[in-house]
Coordinates of C-alpha atoms in Angstrom, one line a residue:
G228 CA -147.3 9.1 154.5
H229 CA -147.7 10.2 150.9
E230 CA -145.0 12.5 149.6
K231 CA -147.3 14.4 147.2
A232 CA -151.0 15.2 146.7
V233 CA -153.6 12.6 147.5
F234 CA -156.2 12.2 144.7
S235 CA -158.5 9.4 145.9
V236 CA -159.5 7.7 149.2
K237 CA -161.7 4.7 149.8
I238 CA -162.9 3.3 153.1
S239 CA -163.6 -0.4 153.5
F240 CA -167.1 -1.7 153.9
D241 CA -166.5 -2.4 157.6
G242 CA -164.9 1.0 158.2
C243 CA -161.7 -0.5 159.5
M244 CA -159.3 0.3 156.6
L245 CA -158.6 3.1 154.2
C246 CA -156.8 3.0 150.9
S247 CA -155.4 6.1 149.1
G248 CA -153.9 6.9 145.8
S249 CA -151.5 9.7 145.2
E250 CA -149.4 11.9 142.9
D251 CA -146.4 10.1 144.3
N252 CA -147.4 7.0 142.2
S253 CA -148.2 4.9 145.3
V254 CA -151.2 3.2 146.8
R255 CA -151.3 3.1 150.6
L256 CA -153.4 1.1 153.1
W257 CA -154.2 2.6 156.5
N258 CA -155.8 1.6 159.8
A259 CA -158.9 3.8 159.8
S260 CA -159.0 3.9 163.6
T261 CA -155.4 4.6 164.5
G262 CA -154.1 6.2 161.3
E263 CA -151.3 3.6 161.1
Q264 CA -149.9 2.9 157.6
K265 CA -150.3 -0.8 156.9
Q266 CA -149.0 -1.2 153.4
I267 CA -147.2 0.8 150.7
M268 CA -148.0 -0.5 147.3
N269 CA -145.6 0.6 144.6
G270 CA -145.7 -0.4 140.9
H271 CA -147.4 2.4 139.0
S272 CA -145.2 4.6 136.9
G273 CA -147.5 7.5 137.0
R274 CA -149.9 9.3 139.3
V275 CA -152.7 7.3 141.0
F276 CA -155.9 9.1 140.3
S277 CA -158.5 6.6 141.6
V278 CA -158.7 3.7 144.1
D279 CA -161.5 1.3 145.1
M280 CA -161.6 -1.7 147.5
S281 CA -163.5 -5.0 147.4
A282 CA -166.3 -5.6 149.9
D283 CA -164.1 -8.1 151.9
A284 CA -161.2 -5.6 151.9
L285 CA -158.8 -8.3 150.5
R286 CA -158.3 -6.4 147.2
V287 CA -157.6 -2.9 146.2
Y288 CA -157.7 -1.5 142.7
S289 CA -156.0 1.6 141.4
G290 CA -156.2 3.6 138.1
S291 CA -153.2 5.6 137.0
S292 CA -151.8 8.1 134.5
D293 CA -149.6 5.2 133.3
H294 CA -152.8 4.1 131.4
T295 CA -153.2 0.9 133.6
I296 CA -155.3 -0.4 136.4
K297 CA -153.6 -2.6 139.1
E298 CA -155.1 -5.1 141.5
W299 CA -153.4 -5.4 144.9
D300 CA -153.4 -7.9 147.7
T301 CA -154.1 -5.9 150.9
R302 CA -152.5 -8.5 153.1
S303 CA -149.1 -8.7 151.3
G304 CA -149.1 -5.4 149.4
E305 CA -148.3 -7.4 146.3
C306 CA -149.5 -6.4 142.8
L307 CA -151.5 -9.4 141.6
R308 CA -152.1 -8.2 138.0
T309 CA -152.1 -5.2 135.7
L310 CA -155.1 -4.5 133.5
S311 CA -154.1 -2.9 130.2
G312 CA -156.3 -1.6 127.5
H313 CA -156.7 2.2 127.8
T314 CA -154.5 4.4 125.6
D315 CA -154.5 7.4 128.0
L316 CA -154.6 8.0 131.7
V317 CA -157.3 6.3 133.8
R318 CA -159.0 9.0 135.7
S319 CA -161.7 7.1 137.6
I320 CA -162.5 3.5 138.5
F321 CA -165.6 1.9 140.2
L322 CA -165.9 -1.6 141.5
G323 CA -169.3 -3.2 140.7
A324 CA -171.5 -4.3 143.6
N325 CA -170.9 -8.0 142.9
N326 CA -167.1 -7.5 142.8
K327 CA -167.1 -9.3 139.4
Q328 CA -166.8 -6.2 137.2
L329 CA -164.7 -3.0 137.3
F330 CA -165.6 0.1 135.4
S331 CA -163.0 2.7 134.3
A332 CA -163.1 6.2 132.8
S333 CA -160.2 7.4 130.7
Y334 CA -158.8 10.4 128.9
D335 CA -158.9 8.2 125.8
H336 CA -162.6 9.2 125.8
T337 CA -163.8 5.7 126.6
V338 CA -165.4 3.8 129.5
G339 CA -164.1 0.3 130.2
V340 CA -165.9 -2.7 131.5
W341 CA -163.5 -5.2 133.0
N342 CA -164.2 -8.9 133.9
L343 CA -162.4 -9.5 137.1
D344 CA -162.5 -13.3 136.8
S345 CA -160.5 -13.2 133.6
G346 CA -158.9 -9.8 133.8
E347 CA -160.1 -9.1 130.3
L348 CA -161.5 -5.8 129.0
E349 CA -165.0 -7.0 128.1
C350 CA -166.2 -3.8 126.5
Q351 CA -164.8 -0.3 125.7
M352 CA -167.8 2.0 125.5
E353 CA -167.3 4.9 123.0
G354 CA -169.5 8.0 122.8
H355 CA -167.8 10.8 124.7
T356 CA -166.1 13.4 122.5
H357 CA -163.6 14.5 125.2
N358 CA -161.9 13.1 128.3
A359 CA -164.1 10.8 130.5
E360 CA -163.6 12.2 134.0
S361 CA -165.7 9.9 136.4
V362 CA -167.6 6.6 136.3
C363 CA -170.0 4.8 138.6
A364 CA -172.7 2.1 138.4
S365 CA -176.3 2.0 139.6
P366 CA -176.7 -0.2 142.7
D367 CA -178.4 -2.9 140.7
G368 CA -175.6 -3.0 138.1
K369 CA -177.9 -2.4 135.2
H370 CA -176.5 1.0 134.3
V371 CA -173.0 2.5 134.2
L372 CA -172.8 6.3 134.3
S373 CA -169.9 8.4 133.1
C374 CA -169.3 12.2 132.9
S375 CA -166.9 14.1 130.7
W376 CA -165.2 17.2 129.6
D377 CA -167.8 17.3 126.8
N378 CA -170.2 18.6 129.4
S379 CA -172.4 15.5 129.4
V380 CA -173.4 12.5 131.5
K381 CA -173.9 9.3 129.7
V382 CA -175.9 6.3 130.8
W383 CA -174.7 2.9 129.4
D384 CA -175.9 -0.6 129.3
P385 CA -172.8 -2.5 130.4
S386 CA -174.0 -5.8 129.0
S387 CA -174.2 -4.5 125.4
G388 CA -171.9 -1.4 125.6
V389 CA -174.6 0.8 124.2
C390 CA -175.2 4.3 125.4
V391 CA -178.9 4.4 126.3
N392 CA -179.1 8.0 127.2
T393 CA -177.1 11.3 127.3
L394 CA -178.0 13.7 130.1
E395 CA -177.4 17.3 128.9
G396 CA -177.7 20.6 130.7
H397 CA -174.3 21.4 132.2
T398 CA -172.4 24.2 130.5
N399 CA -168.9 23.1 131.5
V400 CA -166.8 20.0 132.3
V401 CA -168.8 17.5 134.4
T402 CA -166.4 16.4 137.1
S403 CA -168.2 13.8 139.1
V404 CA -171.3 11.5 138.9
C405 CA -173.0 9.1 141.3
A406 CA -176.1 7.1 141.2
S407 CA -178.9 5.7 143.5
S408 CA -181.5 3.1 142.3
S409 CA -183.6 5.9 140.7
S410 CA -181.5 9.0 140.5
V411 CA -178.2 10.4 139.2
C412 CA -176.3 13.3 140.7
S413 CA -173.7 15.2 138.8
C414 CA -171.5 18.2 139.5
S415 CA -169.6 20.5 137.2
C416 CA -167.1 23.3 136.6
D417 CA -170.2 25.4 135.8
G418 CA -170.7 25.7 139.6
T419 CA -173.9 23.6 139.6
M420 CA -175.0 20.3 141.0
R421 CA -177.8 18.5 139.1
L422 CA -180.2 15.8 140.2
W423 CA -181.6 13.6 137.4
D424 CA -184.4 11.1 137.3
L425 CA -182.7 8.0 135.8
K426 CA -186.0 6.5 134.4
A427 CA -187.6 9.8 133.2
K428 CA -184.2 11.0 131.9
A429 CA -184.9 14.5 133.1
I430 CA -183.5 17.1 135.4
V431 CA -185.3 17.0 138.8
Q432 CA -183.3 19.7 140.4
S433 CA -180.5 22.1 139.6
N434 CA -178.6 23.5 142.6
E435 CA -176.8 26.7 142.1
G436 CA -174.8 28.7 144.7
H437 CA -171.1 27.7 144.3
H438 CA -169.0 30.4 142.6
S439 CA -166.4 28.0 141.2
N440 CA -165.8 24.4 140.2
I441 CA -167.5 21.6 142.1
R442 CA -165.2 18.6 142.1
W443 CA -167.0 15.8 143.9
T444 CA -170.5 14.6 144.7
R445 CA -172.0 11.6 146.5
F446 CA -175.3 10.4 147.7

């Protein structure tokens, strides 16, 4: 399998396939039932920090320390195109529910909105004052959320590129963020996980108990 650390894994909608991104610069496709490796996708010149997969499992997307995002054909393993626009490593990517947009968080402090029909960077949302660590979108696609080394979570309108709210309360790097239709969950190197009301823009719950960094959260 991979020759170095695995940073990201995504399972297909039907649960049949897995894709993974690694420090060895490769993206790999696996049979989720048997563990058999189906494809090795080489092309990045740096570590692959984040992967995502289309709903039909025909496309995989990867974000890398080489500052690019690549789109792959899962049947052939071929790189179909490279999306360029960030000026530092791409730490996190998230495929929109309609598979028409891709969102990216970069250490250039910006959050990218990509049009997957054209491959163009539609919008580069600026507002974080440090590395953007993770990105996601609400299920209805109306909001994009990002978290950063500036200890904040930002809520964006992807159609305008405007930051509509900044959620503050963490006292260290915010490492991961996820969203439901009405709530946002974030975790941080301050050892806490926080639940926010997306509409009220307020903390609903702060969960403390970990004695070190929390790296990942999901609903």
